[in-house]
Short mmCIF file of C-alpha atoms (C1' of nucleotides) in Angstrom, two decimals:
data_model
loop_
_atom_site.label_atom_id
_atom_site.label_comp_id
_atom_site.label_asym_id
_atom_site.label_seq_id
_atom_site.Cartn_x
_atom_site.Cartn_y
_atom_site.Cartn_z
CA MET W 1 0.00 0.00 0.00
CA ALA W 2 1.06 3.58 -0.58
CA VAL W 3 2.40 5.55 2.37
CA ASP W 4 -0.56 7.89 2.25
CA ALA W 5 -3.13 5.11 2.34
CA ALA W 6 -4.02 6.13 5.88
CA THR W 7 -4.57 9.80 5.10
CA PRO W 8 -8.12 10.58 6.18
CA ARG W 9 -10.31 11.46 3.22
CA LEU W 10 -12.88 14.18 3.69
CA ASP W 11 -15.70 12.40 1.91
CA GLU W 12 -15.19 9.24 3.97
CA GLN W 13 -15.61 11.00 7.29
CA VAL W 14 -18.91 10.36 9.03
CA CYS W 15 -18.20 13.43 11.13
CA PHE W 16 -18.18 15.62 8.04
CA ALA W 17 -21.35 14.04 6.67
CA LEU W 18 -22.96 14.77 10.01
CA HIS W 19 -21.73 18.34 10.10
CA ALA W 20 -22.86 19.01 6.53
CA ALA W 21 -26.27 17.39 7.01
CA SER W 22 -26.92 19.35 10.17
CA ARG W 23 -26.08 22.64 8.48
CA ALA W 24 -28.15 21.79 5.41
CA VAL W 25 -31.21 21.03 7.52
CA THR W 26 -30.77 24.21 9.53
CA ALA W 27 -30.52 26.14 6.27
CA LEU W 28 -33.76 24.53 5.11
CA TYR W 29 -35.51 25.60 8.31
CA ARG W 30 -34.17 29.15 8.15
CA PRO W 31 -36.66 30.74 5.71
CA LEU W 32 -39.55 28.87 7.32
CA LEU W 33 -38.53 30.03 10.79
CA ASP W 34 -37.98 33.56 9.54
CA ASP W 35 -41.75 33.73 9.12
CA LEU W 36 -42.12 32.93 12.83
CA GLY W 37 -39.35 35.32 13.81
CA LEU W 38 -37.22 32.49 15.21
CA THR W 39 -33.74 31.16 14.63
CA TYR W 40 -33.22 27.41 14.65
CA PRO W 41 -31.83 27.18 18.22
CA GLN W 42 -34.64 29.45 19.40
CA TYR W 43 -37.10 27.07 17.73
CA LEU W 44 -35.61 24.15 19.68
CA VAL W 45 -36.11 26.08 22.91
CA MET W 46 -39.69 26.87 21.95
CA LEU W 47 -40.32 23.19 21.13
CA ASP W 48 -39.23 22.29 24.62
CA LEU W 49 -41.35 25.01 26.18
CA TRP W 50 -44.44 24.07 24.15
CA GLU W 51 -43.99 20.56 25.43
CA HIS W 52 -43.21 21.36 29.08
CA GLY W 53 -44.67 24.82 29.55
CA ASP W 54 -42.43 26.01 32.31
CA ARG W 55 -38.73 25.42 32.60
CA GLY W 56 -35.65 26.48 34.47
CA VAL W 57 -32.62 27.51 32.46
CA LYS W 58 -30.83 24.48 33.84
CA GLU W 59 -33.58 22.11 32.69
CA LEU W 60 -33.54 23.64 29.21
CA GLY W 61 -29.79 23.25 29.12
CA LYS W 62 -30.04 19.60 29.99
CA ALA W 63 -32.77 18.90 27.44
CA LEU W 64 -30.91 20.68 24.64
CA SER W 65 -27.32 20.03 25.77
CA LEU W 66 -26.65 23.77 25.93
CA ASP W 67 -25.03 25.76 28.71
CA SER W 68 -26.01 29.10 30.18
CA GLY W 69 -23.45 30.88 28.02
CA THR W 70 -25.59 30.01 25.02
CA LEU W 71 -29.01 30.06 26.64
CA SER W 72 -28.82 33.32 28.61
CA PRO W 73 -28.52 35.64 25.61
CA LEU W 74 -30.85 33.47 23.51
CA LEU W 75 -33.57 33.63 26.17
CA LYS W 76 -33.13 37.37 26.46
CA ARG W 77 -33.77 37.67 22.74
CA LEU W 78 -36.90 35.51 23.07
CA GLU W 79 -38.01 37.72 25.95
CA LYS W 80 -37.37 40.86 23.92
CA ALA W 81 -39.46 39.32 21.11
CA GLY W 82 -42.29 38.90 23.63
CA LEU W 83 -42.40 35.10 23.42
CA VAL W 84 -41.22 34.19 26.92
CA ARG W 85 -40.96 35.68 30.39
CA ARG W 86 -37.95 35.17 32.65
CA GLU W 87 -38.34 35.55 36.41
CA ARG W 88 -36.39 34.50 39.46
CA ARG W 89 -38.07 31.75 41.41
CA GLY W 90 -39.44 32.77 44.79
CA ASP W 91 -38.13 29.69 46.57
CA ASP W 92 -34.65 29.76 45.04
CA GLU W 93 -33.45 33.13 43.90
CA ARG W 94 -30.56 31.60 41.96
CA SER W 95 -32.78 29.88 39.46
CA VAL W 96 -34.68 31.53 36.62
CA ARG W 97 -38.03 30.24 35.46
CA VAL W 98 -38.82 30.59 31.76
CA THR W 99 -42.53 30.77 30.88
CA LEU W 100 -44.37 31.19 27.60
CA THR W 101 -46.30 34.39 27.03
CA GLY W 102 -49.63 34.35 25.19
CA ASP W 103 -47.82 35.17 21.96
CA GLY W 104 -45.27 32.43 22.62
CA ASP W 105 -48.01 29.90 23.18
CA ARG W 106 -49.95 30.99 20.10
CA LEU W 107 -46.85 30.66 17.93
CA ARG W 108 -47.10 26.91 18.39
CA ASP W 109 -49.89 26.66 15.83
CA LYS W 110 -47.68 28.19 13.17
CA ALA W 111 -44.92 25.72 13.98
CA VAL W 112 -47.01 22.57 13.64
CA PRO W 113 -46.58 22.13 9.86
CA LEU W 114 -42.79 22.61 9.89
CA PRO W 115 -41.60 19.08 10.78
CA GLY W 116 -43.75 17.62 8.02
CA LEU W 117 -42.36 19.98 5.40
CA VAL W 118 -38.80 19.36 6.46
CA GLY W 119 -39.35 15.62 6.67
CA ASP W 120 -40.54 15.63 3.06
CA ALA W 121 -37.49 17.53 1.90
CA MET W 122 -35.18 14.95 3.45
CA GLY W 123 -36.06 12.45 0.76
CA LEU W 124 -36.33 9.52 3.17
CA ASP W 125 -39.43 7.52 4.04
CA ALA W 126 -40.84 7.35 7.55
CA ALA W 127 -39.05 4.10 8.39
CA GLN W 128 -35.71 5.44 7.24
CA LEU W 129 -36.19 8.65 9.21
CA ASP W 130 -37.05 6.63 12.25
CA GLU W 131 -34.00 4.46 11.89
CA LEU W 132 -31.80 7.47 11.31
CA ARG W 133 -33.08 9.13 14.45
CA VAL W 134 -32.44 6.00 16.51
CA THR W 135 -28.94 5.62 15.09
CA LEU W 136 -28.10 9.26 15.73
CA ASN W 137 -29.37 9.08 19.30
CA ARG W 138 -27.29 5.98 19.92
CA LEU W 139 -24.26 7.71 18.45
CA THR W 140 -24.80 10.82 20.58
CA ASP W 141 -25.17 8.73 23.74
CA SER W 142 -22.11 6.68 22.95
CA VAL W 143 -19.94 9.67 22.10
CA THR W 144 -21.14 11.59 25.15
CA ARG W 145 -20.41 8.69 27.49
CA TYR W 146 -17.00 8.26 25.90
CA ARG W 147 -16.32 11.94 26.22
CA THR W 148 -17.43 12.30 29.81
CA GLY W 149 -15.12 9.66 31.14
CA LEU W 150 -16.64 6.20 31.23
CA GLY W 151 -14.97 4.26 28.49
CA SER W 152 -18.09 2.33 27.60
CA MET D 1 -57.39 12.79 19.06
CA ALA D 2 -56.41 15.61 21.37
CA VAL D 3 -55.95 19.03 19.80
CA ASP D 4 -52.29 19.01 20.68
CA ALA D 5 -51.63 15.64 19.06
CA ALA D 6 -49.81 17.43 16.26
CA THR D 7 -47.52 19.47 18.51
CA PRO D 8 -43.99 18.64 17.40
CA ARG D 9 -42.08 16.81 20.14
CA LEU D 10 -38.43 17.61 20.57
CA ASP D 11 -37.25 14.03 20.95
CA GLU D 12 -39.08 12.94 17.80
CA GLN D 13 -37.34 15.49 15.59
CA VAL D 14 -34.67 14.07 13.31
CA CYS D 15 -33.34 17.60 12.93
CA PHE D 16 -32.64 17.81 16.65
CA ALA D 17 -31.00 14.37 16.71
CA LEU D 18 -28.78 15.58 13.87
CA HIS D 19 -27.93 18.82 15.57
CA ALA D 20 -27.15 17.10 18.86
CA ALA D 21 -25.06 14.35 17.24
CA SER D 22 -23.05 16.84 15.24
CA ARG D 23 -22.25 18.89 18.32
CA ALA D 24 -21.39 15.81 20.37
CA VAL D 25 -18.93 14.60 17.74
CA THR D 26 -17.34 18.03 17.46
CA ALA D 27 -16.99 18.09 21.24
CA LEU D 28 -15.29 14.70 21.08
CA TYR D 29 -12.81 15.97 18.51
CA ARG D 30 -12.07 19.17 20.43
CA PRO D 31 -9.50 17.92 22.96
CA LEU D 32 -7.82 15.78 20.30
CA LEU D 33 -7.58 18.71 17.89
CA ASP D 34 -6.36 20.99 20.66
CA ASP D 35 -3.18 18.94 20.61
CA LEU D 36 -2.78 19.83 16.91
CA GLY D 37 -3.71 23.46 17.50
CA LEU D 38 -6.78 23.17 15.28
CA THR D 39 -10.48 23.77 15.68
CA TYR D 40 -12.88 21.35 14.03
CA PRO D 41 -13.68 23.51 10.98
CA GLN D 42 -9.97 24.21 10.56
CA TYR D 43 -9.39 20.44 10.63
CA LEU D 44 -11.90 19.99 7.81
CA VAL D 45 -10.03 22.58 5.75
CA MET D 46 -6.73 20.82 6.46
CA LEU D 47 -8.27 17.47 5.45
CA ASP D 48 -9.17 18.95 2.11
CA LEU D 49 -5.74 20.49 1.65
CA TRP D 50 -3.93 17.28 2.60
CA GLU D 51 -5.99 15.55 -0.05
CA HIS D 52 -5.70 18.17 -2.80
CA GLY D 53 -2.59 20.11 -1.86
CA ASP D 54 -3.47 23.38 -3.47
CA ARG D 55 -6.84 25.03 -3.47
CA GLY D 56 -8.62 28.26 -4.23
CA VAL D 57 -10.92 29.71 -1.57
CA LYS D 58 -13.82 29.06 -3.90
CA GLU D 59 -12.90 25.38 -4.32
CA LEU D 60 -12.61 24.97 -0.56
CA GLY D 61 -15.98 26.61 -0.15
CA LYS D 62 -17.58 24.22 -2.58
CA ALA D 63 -16.00 21.15 -1.00
CA LEU D 64 -17.00 22.18 2.53
CA SER D 65 -20.20 24.10 1.74
CA LEU D 66 -18.79 27.23 3.34
CA ASP D 67 -18.71 30.76 2.00
CA SER D 68 -15.92 33.30 2.06
CA GLY D 69 -17.43 34.97 5.11
CA THR D 70 -16.51 31.89 7.08
CA LEU D 71 -13.38 30.85 5.20
CA SER D 72 -11.56 34.18 4.94
CA PRO D 73 -10.99 34.68 8.66
CA LEU D 74 -10.49 30.94 9.24
CA LEU D 75 -7.74 30.82 6.59
CA LYS D 76 -6.10 33.89 8.07
CA ARG D 77 -5.92 32.10 11.41
CA LEU D 78 -4.39 29.04 9.75
CA GLU D 79 -1.90 31.32 8.03
CA LYS D 80 -1.06 33.03 11.30
CA ALA D 81 -0.50 29.57 12.82
CA GLY D 82 1.98 28.89 10.02
CA LEU D 83 0.06 25.99 8.50
CA VAL D 84 -0.92 27.52 5.16
CA ARG D 85 0.12 30.29 2.79
CA ARG D 86 -2.35 32.51 0.96
CA GLU D 87 -1.31 34.25 -2.24
CA ARG D 88 -3.07 35.87 -5.18
CA ARG D 89 -2.85 33.85 -8.35
CA GLY D 90 -0.68 35.31 -11.07
CA ASP D 91 -3.15 34.57 -13.84
CA ASP D 92 -6.25 35.77 -12.00
CA GLU D 93 -5.67 38.35 -9.32
CA ARG D 94 -9.17 37.91 -7.94
CA SER D 95 -8.54 34.40 -6.74
CA VAL D 96 -6.43 33.35 -3.76
CA ARG D 97 -4.44 30.14 -3.78
CA VAL D 98 -4.15 28.34 -0.43
CA THR D 99 -1.07 26.12 -0.05
CA LEU D 100 0.24 23.98 2.78
CA THR D 101 3.46 25.04 4.45
CA GLY D 102 5.97 22.44 5.59
CA ASP D 103 4.43 22.54 9.07
CA GLY D 104 0.97 22.21 7.61
CA ASP D 105 1.99 19.18 5.60
CA ARG D 106 3.76 17.56 8.56
CA LEU D 107 0.69 17.98 10.75
CA ARG D 108 -1.00 15.35 8.60
CA ASP D 109 0.85 12.55 10.38
CA LYS D 110 -0.56 13.62 13.71
CA ALA D 111 -4.08 13.67 12.27
CA VAL D 112 -4.05 10.14 10.86
CA PRO D 113 -5.16 8.35 14.06
CA LEU D 114 -8.07 10.71 14.77
CA PRO D 115 -10.81 9.20 12.58
CA GLY D 116 -10.16 5.77 14.05
CA LEU D 117 -10.43 7.03 17.62
CA VAL D 118 -13.62 8.93 16.88
CA GLY D 119 -15.10 6.03 14.94
CA ASP D 120 -14.59 3.78 17.96
CA ALA D 121 -16.31 6.26 20.27
CA MET D 122 -19.38 6.31 18.06
CA GLY D 123 -20.35 2.82 19.18
CA LEU D 124 -21.34 1.66 15.70
CA ASP D 125 -19.67 -1.02 13.60
CA ALA D 126 -18.09 -0.32 10.23
CA ALA D 127 -21.19 -1.34 8.28
CA GLN D 128 -23.46 0.89 10.36
CA LEU D 129 -21.07 3.82 10.00
CA ASP D 130 -21.00 3.29 6.27
CA GLU D 131 -24.76 3.14 6.04
CA LEU D 132 -25.09 6.22 8.22
CA ARG D 133 -22.70 8.14 6.01
CA VAL D 134 -24.60 7.16 2.88
CA THR D 135 -27.93 8.09 4.44
CA LEU D 136 -26.63 11.46 5.63
CA ASN D 137 -25.17 12.26 2.22
CA ARG D 138 -28.48 11.39 0.56
CA LEU D 139 -30.30 13.57 3.06
CA THR D 140 -27.92 16.48 2.50
CA ASP D 141 -28.27 16.21 -1.27
CA SER D 142 -32.03 15.98 -1.09
CA VAL D 143 -32.37 18.90 1.31
CA THR D 144 -29.95 21.02 -0.68
CA ARG D 145 -31.77 20.38 -3.96
CA TYR D 146 -35.07 21.14 -2.28
CA ARG D 147 -33.65 24.30 -0.81
CA THR D 148 -32.06 25.58 -3.97
CA GLY D 149 -35.21 25.48 -5.99
CA LEU D 150 -35.74 22.20 -7.82
CA GLY D 151 -38.51 20.42 -6.04
CA SER D 152 -37.00 16.97 -6.58
"C1'" DC K 1 -24.87 30.22 64.13
"C1'" DG K 2 -20.89 30.68 60.82
"C1'" DC K 3 -18.47 29.50 57.11
"C1'" DA K 4 -16.64 26.30 53.37
"C1'" DG K 5 -18.30 24.28 49.51
"C1'" DT K 6 -21.73 23.84 45.96
"C1'" DT K 7 -25.07 25.32 42.64
"C1'" DG K 8 -27.35 28.40 39.02
"C1'" DA K 9 -27.04 32.02 35.96
"C1'" DA K 10 -24.69 35.55 33.77
"C1'" DT K 11 -20.53 37.58 31.58
"C1'" DT K 12 -16.42 37.63 28.70
"C1'" DG K 13 -13.79 36.18 24.96
"C1'" DT K 14 -12.84 33.25 20.79
"C1'" DG K 15 -14.34 31.15 16.81
"C1'" DC K 16 -17.83 29.41 13.38
"C1'" DA K 17 -22.18 30.17 10.20
"C1'" DC K 18 -24.30 32.97 7.24
"C1'" DA K 19 -26.64 37.13 5.09
"C1'" DA K 20 -25.75 41.44 3.03
"C1'" DC K 21 -22.66 44.34 1.10
"C1'" DT K 22 -18.18 46.18 -0.97
"C1'" DA K 23 -14.51 46.27 -4.07
"C1'" DA K 24 -11.43 44.72 -7.41
"C1'" DA K 25 -10.35 41.82 -11.41
"C1'" DT K 26 -11.99 39.69 -15.38
"C1'" DT K 27 -15.07 38.54 -19.27
"C1'" DG K 28 -17.74 39.34 -23.07
"C1'" DC K 29 -20.59 41.83 -26.06
"C1'" DG K 30 -21.75 45.79 -29.01
"C1'" DC T 1 -11.83 49.22 -27.71
"C1'" DG T 2 -15.24 50.47 -23.87
"C1'" DC T 3 -18.35 49.38 -20.64
"C1'" DA T 4 -21.87 46.38 -18.35
"C1'" DA T 5 -22.24 42.09 -16.13
"C1'" DT T 6 -19.98 38.49 -13.72
"C1'" DT T 7 -16.73 36.43 -10.65
"C1'" DT T 8 -13.92 36.21 -6.43
"C1'" DA T 9 -12.54 37.62 -1.86
"C1'" DG T 10 -13.09 40.28 1.86
"C1'" DT T 11 -15.87 43.02 5.42
"C1'" DT T 12 -19.61 43.87 8.64
"C1'" DG T 13 -23.11 42.55 11.61
"C1'" DT T 14 -26.02 39.07 14.06
"C1'" DG T 15 -26.45 34.96 16.41
"C1'" DC T 16 -24.94 30.32 18.17
"C1'" DA T 17 -21.30 27.14 20.72
"C1'" DC T 18 -18.46 26.73 24.33
"C1'" DA T 19 -14.57 27.52 27.77
"C1'" DA T 20 -13.44 30.14 31.67
"C1'" DT T 21 -14.63 33.18 35.08
"C1'" DT T 22 -17.57 35.73 38.36
"C1'" DC T 23 -21.03 36.31 41.72
"C1'" DA T 24 -24.95 35.65 44.40
"C1'" DA T 25 -27.86 32.27 46.64
"C1'" DC T 26 -28.16 28.22 48.88
"C1'" DT T 27 -26.62 23.87 51.66
"C1'" DG T 28 -24.58 21.38 55.07
"C1'" DC T 29 -21.42 20.51 58.59
"C1'" DG T 30 -18.94 21.62 62.76
#
DNA sequence: CGCAGTTGAATTGTGCACAACTAAATTGCG
DNA sequence: CGCAATTTAGTTGTGCACAATTCAACTGCG
């Protein structure tokens, strides 16, 4: 074999395929989310709030794997847009509770059709999408465990 | 069915699984790439240069799906780190040729083991990784075509 | 009670992603 | 040739990702 046989090739890297796919999907969402006045990460936060209604910053961070350095300014922008309220909890002044406003709650209706549209554009059938999601979640779990110490 | 049956659920979204997986893999690379003095996007650029040796900014952008707004400052940082040279072409002064320096070329050896390490951490066997890569590339193509006009 | 240690959010700083715009070089057409 | 249209990088501005730090609020232990 040639000496450079081991040189990593860009188009063979799963990591690059992952990176590219993620950016492509975000780019597909962008014009749709523009109509709702949201960015993609803001949309993920709203999805969580629509589902759970009432969250601490810490809880959001855990659900989305984001830290306060990302969430704090993002939540301030959502607050400025009138979609959420942020208030210190009475029982623990350290923690901030994030709540949907009326506008934030109503925005949900406009968001309902998005996943269907995006799913269609992916060019995979329901079974393939399901399998992909399962595989990606396994990969994320595995990588995260690996990364956070435990070797397996 | 309940009125909220259609509310998109975060953990059912393929887009979120993609986003989370991509960030988890980048986070796994980070400490490894720190040893090479590279960030993950810089590593992708170096992969392309190790493979092709000599590239215009435009070519890099096409290969990595990045525009000059991202690449220009990134390439300047690589130049400052002594890994690449940037020079205007003689025959077309608009275009900038990016070349590896000796240090940039030598760094390749240190990068060879990375994909193997990361592949292991993903917890999937070779066949699953291969299938995942193919599926992601199909998805990216499909989404990109959809996004850039042609409906199919 | 008092204080060390922990926890939760925010801030700061670096770098990427991308849209919108600028500016220079080149191409091609009348 | 002369100029409009195109091509190529770079710049500016906004927002996300994340490390490192700060600070206040809380907890628990002596």
